[in-house]
Coordinates of C-alpha atoms in Angstrom, one line a residue:
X1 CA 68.3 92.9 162.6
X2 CA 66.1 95.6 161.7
X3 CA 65.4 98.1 164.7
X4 CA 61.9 97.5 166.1
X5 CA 59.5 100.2 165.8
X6 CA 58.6 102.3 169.3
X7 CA 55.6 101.7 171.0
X8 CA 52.5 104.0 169.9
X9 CA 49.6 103.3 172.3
X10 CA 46.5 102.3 170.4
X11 CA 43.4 104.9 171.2
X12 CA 46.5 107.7 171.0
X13 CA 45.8 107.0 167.2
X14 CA 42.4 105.7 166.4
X15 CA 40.8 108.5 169.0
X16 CA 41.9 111.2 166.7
X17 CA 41.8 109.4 163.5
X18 CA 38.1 107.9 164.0
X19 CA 37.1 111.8 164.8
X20 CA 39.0 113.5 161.9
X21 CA 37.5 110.5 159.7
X22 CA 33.5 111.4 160.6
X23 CA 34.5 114.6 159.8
X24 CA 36.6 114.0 156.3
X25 CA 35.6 110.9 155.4
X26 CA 35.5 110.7 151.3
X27 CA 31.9 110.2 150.0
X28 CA 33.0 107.2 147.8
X29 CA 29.9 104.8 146.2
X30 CA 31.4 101.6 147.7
X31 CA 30.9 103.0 151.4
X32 CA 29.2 103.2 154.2
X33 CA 29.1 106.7 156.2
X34 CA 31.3 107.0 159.1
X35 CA 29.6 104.7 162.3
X36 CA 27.2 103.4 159.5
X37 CA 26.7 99.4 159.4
X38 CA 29.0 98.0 157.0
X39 CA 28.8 98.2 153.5
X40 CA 27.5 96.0 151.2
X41 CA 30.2 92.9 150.8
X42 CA 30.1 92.7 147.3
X43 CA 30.2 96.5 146.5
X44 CA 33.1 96.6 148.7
X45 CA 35.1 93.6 147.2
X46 CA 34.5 94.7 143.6
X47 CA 35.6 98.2 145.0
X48 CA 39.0 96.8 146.4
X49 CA 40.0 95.2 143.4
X50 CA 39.2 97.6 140.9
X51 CA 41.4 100.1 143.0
X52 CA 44.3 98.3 142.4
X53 CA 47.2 100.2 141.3
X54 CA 44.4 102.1 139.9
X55 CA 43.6 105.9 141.4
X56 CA 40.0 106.6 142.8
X57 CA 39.1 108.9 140.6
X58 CA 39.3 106.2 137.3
X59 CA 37.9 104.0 139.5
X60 CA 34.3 105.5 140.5
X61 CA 32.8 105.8 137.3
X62 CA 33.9 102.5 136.2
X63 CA 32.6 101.2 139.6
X64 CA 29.0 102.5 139.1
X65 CA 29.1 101.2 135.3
X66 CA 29.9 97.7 136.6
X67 CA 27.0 97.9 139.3
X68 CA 24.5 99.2 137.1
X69 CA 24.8 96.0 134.7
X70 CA 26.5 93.6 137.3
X71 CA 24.6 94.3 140.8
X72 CA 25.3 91.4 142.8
X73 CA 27.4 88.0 142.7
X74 CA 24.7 86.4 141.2
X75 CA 24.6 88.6 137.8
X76 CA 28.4 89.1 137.6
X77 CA 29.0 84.7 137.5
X78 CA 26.4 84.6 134.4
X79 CA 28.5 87.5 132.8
X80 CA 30.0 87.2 129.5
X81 CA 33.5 87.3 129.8
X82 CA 34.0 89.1 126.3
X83 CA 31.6 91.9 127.6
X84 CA 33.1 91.9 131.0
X85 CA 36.8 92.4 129.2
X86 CA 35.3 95.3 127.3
X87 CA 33.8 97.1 130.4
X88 CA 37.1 96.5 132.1
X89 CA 39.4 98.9 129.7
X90 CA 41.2 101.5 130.9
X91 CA 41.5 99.7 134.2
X92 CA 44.6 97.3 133.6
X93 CA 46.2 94.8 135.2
X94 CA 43.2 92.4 133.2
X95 CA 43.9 89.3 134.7
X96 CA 42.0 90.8 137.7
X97 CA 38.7 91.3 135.2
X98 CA 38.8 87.4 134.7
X99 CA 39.6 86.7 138.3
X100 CA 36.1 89.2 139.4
X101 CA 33.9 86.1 137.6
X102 CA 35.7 83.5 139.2
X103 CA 35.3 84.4 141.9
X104 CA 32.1 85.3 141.4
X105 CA 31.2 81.3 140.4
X106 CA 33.0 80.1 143.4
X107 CA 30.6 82.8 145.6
X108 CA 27.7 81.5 143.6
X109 CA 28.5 77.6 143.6
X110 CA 29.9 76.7 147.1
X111 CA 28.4 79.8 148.9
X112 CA 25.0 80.4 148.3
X113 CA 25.8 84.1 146.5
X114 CA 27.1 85.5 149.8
X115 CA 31.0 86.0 151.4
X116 CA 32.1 84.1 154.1
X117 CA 33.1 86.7 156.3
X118 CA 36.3 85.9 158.1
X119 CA 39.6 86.4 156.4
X120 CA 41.1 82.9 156.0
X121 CA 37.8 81.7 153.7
X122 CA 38.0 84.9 151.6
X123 CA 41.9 84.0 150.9
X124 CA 40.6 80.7 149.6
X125 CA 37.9 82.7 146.4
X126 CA 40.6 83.8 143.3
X127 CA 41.7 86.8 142.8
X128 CA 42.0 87.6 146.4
X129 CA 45.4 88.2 148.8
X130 CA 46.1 88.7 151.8
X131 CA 45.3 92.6 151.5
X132 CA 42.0 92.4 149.7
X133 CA 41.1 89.3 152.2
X134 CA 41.8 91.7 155.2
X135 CA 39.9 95.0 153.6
X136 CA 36.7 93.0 153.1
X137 CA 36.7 91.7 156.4
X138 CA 36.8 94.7 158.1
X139 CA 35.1 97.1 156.2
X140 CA 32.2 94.9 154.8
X141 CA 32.0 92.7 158.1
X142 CA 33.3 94.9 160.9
X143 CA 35.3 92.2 161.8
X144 CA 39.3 93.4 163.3
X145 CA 42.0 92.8 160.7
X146 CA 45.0 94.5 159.7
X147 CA 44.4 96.3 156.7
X148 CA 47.7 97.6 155.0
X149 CA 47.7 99.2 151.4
X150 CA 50.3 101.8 149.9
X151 CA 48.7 104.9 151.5
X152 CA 48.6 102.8 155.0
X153 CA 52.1 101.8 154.4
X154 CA 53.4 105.3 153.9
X155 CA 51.1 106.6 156.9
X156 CA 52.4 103.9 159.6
X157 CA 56.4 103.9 158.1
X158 CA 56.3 108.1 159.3
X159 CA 54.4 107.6 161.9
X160 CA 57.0 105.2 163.6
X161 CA 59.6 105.8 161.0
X162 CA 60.7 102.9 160.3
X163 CA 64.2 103.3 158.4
X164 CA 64.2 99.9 156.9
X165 CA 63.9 100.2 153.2
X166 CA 61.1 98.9 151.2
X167 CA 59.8 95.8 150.5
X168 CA 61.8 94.2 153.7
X169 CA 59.9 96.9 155.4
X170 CA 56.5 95.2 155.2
X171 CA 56.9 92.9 158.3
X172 CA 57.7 95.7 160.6
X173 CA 54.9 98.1 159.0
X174 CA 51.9 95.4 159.6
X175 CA 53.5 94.6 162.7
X176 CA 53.2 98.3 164.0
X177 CA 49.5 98.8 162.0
X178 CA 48.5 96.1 163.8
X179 CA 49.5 97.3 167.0
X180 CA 47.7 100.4 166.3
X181 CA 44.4 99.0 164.7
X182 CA 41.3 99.0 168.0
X183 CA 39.2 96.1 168.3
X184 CA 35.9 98.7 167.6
X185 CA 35.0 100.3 164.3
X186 CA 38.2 98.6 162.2
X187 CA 36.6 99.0 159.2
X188 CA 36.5 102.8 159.6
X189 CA 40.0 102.9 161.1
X190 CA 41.3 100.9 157.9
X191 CA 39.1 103.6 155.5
X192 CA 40.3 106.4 157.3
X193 CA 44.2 105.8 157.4
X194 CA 43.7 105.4 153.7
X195 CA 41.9 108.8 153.5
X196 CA 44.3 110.2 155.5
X197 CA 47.2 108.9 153.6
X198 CA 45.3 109.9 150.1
X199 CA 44.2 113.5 151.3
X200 CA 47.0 114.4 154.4
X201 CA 50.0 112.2 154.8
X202 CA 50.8 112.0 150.7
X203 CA 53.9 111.1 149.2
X204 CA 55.3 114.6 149.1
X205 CA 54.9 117.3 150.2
X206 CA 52.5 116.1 153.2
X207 CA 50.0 118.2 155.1
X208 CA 51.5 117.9 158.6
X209 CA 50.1 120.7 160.1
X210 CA 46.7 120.1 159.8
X211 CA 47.3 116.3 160.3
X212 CA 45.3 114.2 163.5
X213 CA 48.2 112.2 164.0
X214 CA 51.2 114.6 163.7
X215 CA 52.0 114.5 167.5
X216 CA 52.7 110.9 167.7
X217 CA 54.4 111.0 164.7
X218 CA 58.1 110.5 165.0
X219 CA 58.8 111.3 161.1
X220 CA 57.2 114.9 161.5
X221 CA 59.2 115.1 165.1
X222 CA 62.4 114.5 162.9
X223 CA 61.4 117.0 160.5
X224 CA 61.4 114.6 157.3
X225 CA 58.5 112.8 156.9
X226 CA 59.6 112.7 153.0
X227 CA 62.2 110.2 154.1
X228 CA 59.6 108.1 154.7
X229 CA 58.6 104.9 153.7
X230 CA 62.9 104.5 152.5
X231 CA 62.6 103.4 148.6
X232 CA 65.1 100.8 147.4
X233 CA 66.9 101.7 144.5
X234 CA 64.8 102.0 140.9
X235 CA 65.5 98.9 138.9
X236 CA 65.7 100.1 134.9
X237 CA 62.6 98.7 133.2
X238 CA 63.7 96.4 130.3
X239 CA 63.1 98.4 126.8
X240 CA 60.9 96.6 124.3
X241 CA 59.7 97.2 121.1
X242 CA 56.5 96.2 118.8
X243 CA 54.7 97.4 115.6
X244 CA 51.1 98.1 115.6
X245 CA 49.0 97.4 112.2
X246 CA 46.4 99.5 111.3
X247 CA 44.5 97.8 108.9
X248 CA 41.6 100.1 107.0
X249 CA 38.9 99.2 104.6
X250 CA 35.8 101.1 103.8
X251 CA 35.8 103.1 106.9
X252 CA 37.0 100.3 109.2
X253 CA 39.5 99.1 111.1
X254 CA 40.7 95.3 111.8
X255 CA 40.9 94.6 115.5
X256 CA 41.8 91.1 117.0
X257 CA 41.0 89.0 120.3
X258 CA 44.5 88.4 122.4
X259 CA 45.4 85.1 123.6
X260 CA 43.2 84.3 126.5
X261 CA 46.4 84.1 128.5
X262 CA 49.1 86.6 129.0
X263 CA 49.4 90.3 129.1
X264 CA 46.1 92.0 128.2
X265 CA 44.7 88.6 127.9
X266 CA 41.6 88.4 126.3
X267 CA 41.5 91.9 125.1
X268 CA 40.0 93.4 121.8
X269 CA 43.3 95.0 120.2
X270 CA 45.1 96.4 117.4
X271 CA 47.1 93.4 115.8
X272 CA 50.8 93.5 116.5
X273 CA 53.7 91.6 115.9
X274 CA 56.1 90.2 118.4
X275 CA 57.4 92.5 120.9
X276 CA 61.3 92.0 121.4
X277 CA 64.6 93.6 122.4
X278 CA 65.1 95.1 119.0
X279 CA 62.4 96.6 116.6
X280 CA 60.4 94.1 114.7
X281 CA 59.7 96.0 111.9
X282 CA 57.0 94.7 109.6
X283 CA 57.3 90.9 111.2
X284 CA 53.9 88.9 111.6
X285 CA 51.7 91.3 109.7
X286 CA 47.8 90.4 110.0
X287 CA 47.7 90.4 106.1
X288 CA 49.2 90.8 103.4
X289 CA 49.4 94.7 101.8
X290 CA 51.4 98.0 102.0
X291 CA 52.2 98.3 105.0
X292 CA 53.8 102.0 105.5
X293 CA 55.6 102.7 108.4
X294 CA 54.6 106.3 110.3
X295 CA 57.4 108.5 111.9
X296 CA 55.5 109.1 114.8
X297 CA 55.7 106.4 118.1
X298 CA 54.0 105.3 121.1
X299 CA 55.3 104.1 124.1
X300 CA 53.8 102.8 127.1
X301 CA 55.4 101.3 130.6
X302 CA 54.2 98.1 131.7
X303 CA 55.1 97.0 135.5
X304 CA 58.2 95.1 134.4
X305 CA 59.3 96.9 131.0
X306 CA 58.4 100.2 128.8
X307 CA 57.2 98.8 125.2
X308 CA 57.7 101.6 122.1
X309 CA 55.5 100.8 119.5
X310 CA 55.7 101.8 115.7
X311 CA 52.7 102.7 114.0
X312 CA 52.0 100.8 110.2
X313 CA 49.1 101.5 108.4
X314 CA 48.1 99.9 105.1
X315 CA 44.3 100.5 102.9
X316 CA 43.1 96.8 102.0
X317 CA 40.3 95.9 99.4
X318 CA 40.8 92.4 100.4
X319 CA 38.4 91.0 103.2
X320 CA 39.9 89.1 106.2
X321 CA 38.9 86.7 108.8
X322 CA 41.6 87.2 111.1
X323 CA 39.3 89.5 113.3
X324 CA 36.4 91.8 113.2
X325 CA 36.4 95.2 111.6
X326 CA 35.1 97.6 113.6
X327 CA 33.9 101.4 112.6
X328 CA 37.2 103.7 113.0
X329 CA 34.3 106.7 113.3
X330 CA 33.0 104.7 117.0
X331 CA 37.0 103.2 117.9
X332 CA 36.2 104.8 121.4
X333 CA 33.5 102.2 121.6
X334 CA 35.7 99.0 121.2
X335 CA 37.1 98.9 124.4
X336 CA 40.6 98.5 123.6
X337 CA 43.2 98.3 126.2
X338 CA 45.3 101.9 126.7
X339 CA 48.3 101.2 125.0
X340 CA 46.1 100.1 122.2
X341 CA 43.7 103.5 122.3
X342 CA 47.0 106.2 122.7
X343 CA 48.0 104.1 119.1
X344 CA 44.7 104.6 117.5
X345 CA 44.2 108.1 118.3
X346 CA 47.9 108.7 117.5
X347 CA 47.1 106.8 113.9
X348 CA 44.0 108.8 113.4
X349 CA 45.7 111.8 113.7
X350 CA 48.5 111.2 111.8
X351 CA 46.3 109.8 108.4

């Protein structure tokens, strides 16, 4: 059995933490100041799932795009899911873009265009988990909930250093947040442990001197707060490999709609051909021409695998209903996915 974590008494953390936070608090679009009334549920929801594996500074002005044209539940269920798609790029993970309407109808059709506001009805809307669920809750409601993402988790495994290895890990680390999380102003204890873990208690190289919580830390009492939260061993990513086509004619380029389903689902892309083990080659062209094969690459990693791309680009006369040509002068404009982008700027360069 896993060794339990020590006992930190409560207010020894949030006391400090609450007053470093209305001091350092990050000025971020989706928030309310420090001691403020909560922020606005939907702002705050739309927030938390946009920062998904996704860094704040990507995030913010995406966020104020999406609230200028989507301001409220309301606007974002009538939303065109194409249009939506194409905002979304450059985000990833696009299964969460499709999820944001659902959810959306199911706020709009069974309650009213407002959240319920206690944790167990938000699990029930798509798209949201247990952590999402548990942000909203506290920081748009002010309700108590334990509120654990990646730069929590790495603040609470020092602070109690927990020498269990990741993901087993996770029970003992909301175990000990929880123990740590007051009954008062939870939605600024959850913000600030994740300031605090962005800004101060980062992955290396952390700022323990001029960290709140360094004296009941038992990581920076042992002198190797790097050691925490223990890693498992890196799994290889699986290798894969695709062709991209470039198709041209008269100044555009052919792009296609994905599957609906499925990586990148729904997407505007560059059409490719299968992506397998070995290289494809020219297999599954879009249409029929000269394909020529560029020496340059492009790989990008994927969560489960890294995907190397080669680069074919053929001039057609022949028109094609297999997609939509769109302007190679306004490419920037198309919204395509980042994989796809790197392979047409790498294409533009290289022609």
């Amino acid at each position: 059995m896993p060794a339990k974590p020590r006992s930190i008494q409560a207010p020894l953390i949030s006391a400090p933490l609450l007053f470093w936070y209305d001091a350092h608090a990050r000025d971020l679009p989706w928030r309310a100041p420090p001691g403020a009334p909560p922020a606005d549920p939907y702002r705050v929801w739309l927030s938390e799932i946009m920062l998904q594996q996704t860094t704040v500074a990507t995030v913010r002005p995406k966020f104020e795009q999406f609230t200028a044209r989507w301001p409220d539940f309301a606007s974002l269920a009538a939303a065109d899911e194409t249009e939506l798609m194409t905002a979304w790029a450059g985000l990833g993970y696009y299964a969460r873009a499709r999820n944001l309407v659902a959810c959306a109808r199911v706020v709009v059709e069974r309650h009213g265009g407002a959240f319920p506001g206690n944790e167990d009805a938000l699990r029930a809307l798509p798209g949201i988990g247990a952590y999402t669920a548990a942000a909203i809750a506290s920081i748009a409601f002010g309700e108590r909930a334990v509120v654990v993402d990646g730069n929590v988790e790495r603040v609470v495994s020092r602070l109690f250093a927990i020498e269990e290895p990741l993901p087993g890990a996770r029970a003992a680390i909301r175990t000990a947040t929880d123990s740590i999380t007051p009954d008062l102003r939870a939605g600024d204890f959850a913000q600030a442990m994740m300031d605090l873990g962005s800004s101060i208690c980062t992955p290396r190289n952390p700022k323990c001197l001029i960290c709140p919580l360094s004296d009941q830390c038992v990581a920076f009492r042992q002198g190797e707060p790097d050691a925490y939260p223990v890693k498992p061993a890196k799994a290889v990513r699986p290798q894969r490999f695709g062709t991209i086509f470039w198709a041209e004619r008269d100044g555009k380029v052919l792009l296609v709609r994905r599957p609906p389903r499925g990586l990148l689902g729904g997407m505007r892309a560059l059409p490719t051909g299968p992506w397998s083990e070995s290289s494809p080659g020219l297999a599954d062209p879009p249409l029929a021409a000269d394909w020529r094969m560029l020496d340059t690459r492009v790989v990008h990693v994927f969560t489960h695998f890294r995907l190397q791309l080669s680069l074919a680009v053929a001039r057609v006369r022949e028109h094609s209903n297999a997609g939509e040509w769109w302007p190679v002068a306004d490419i920037e404009s198309a919204g395509l996915p980042t994989v796809f982008a790197k392979a047409a700027a790498e294409i533009r360069r290289a022609t």
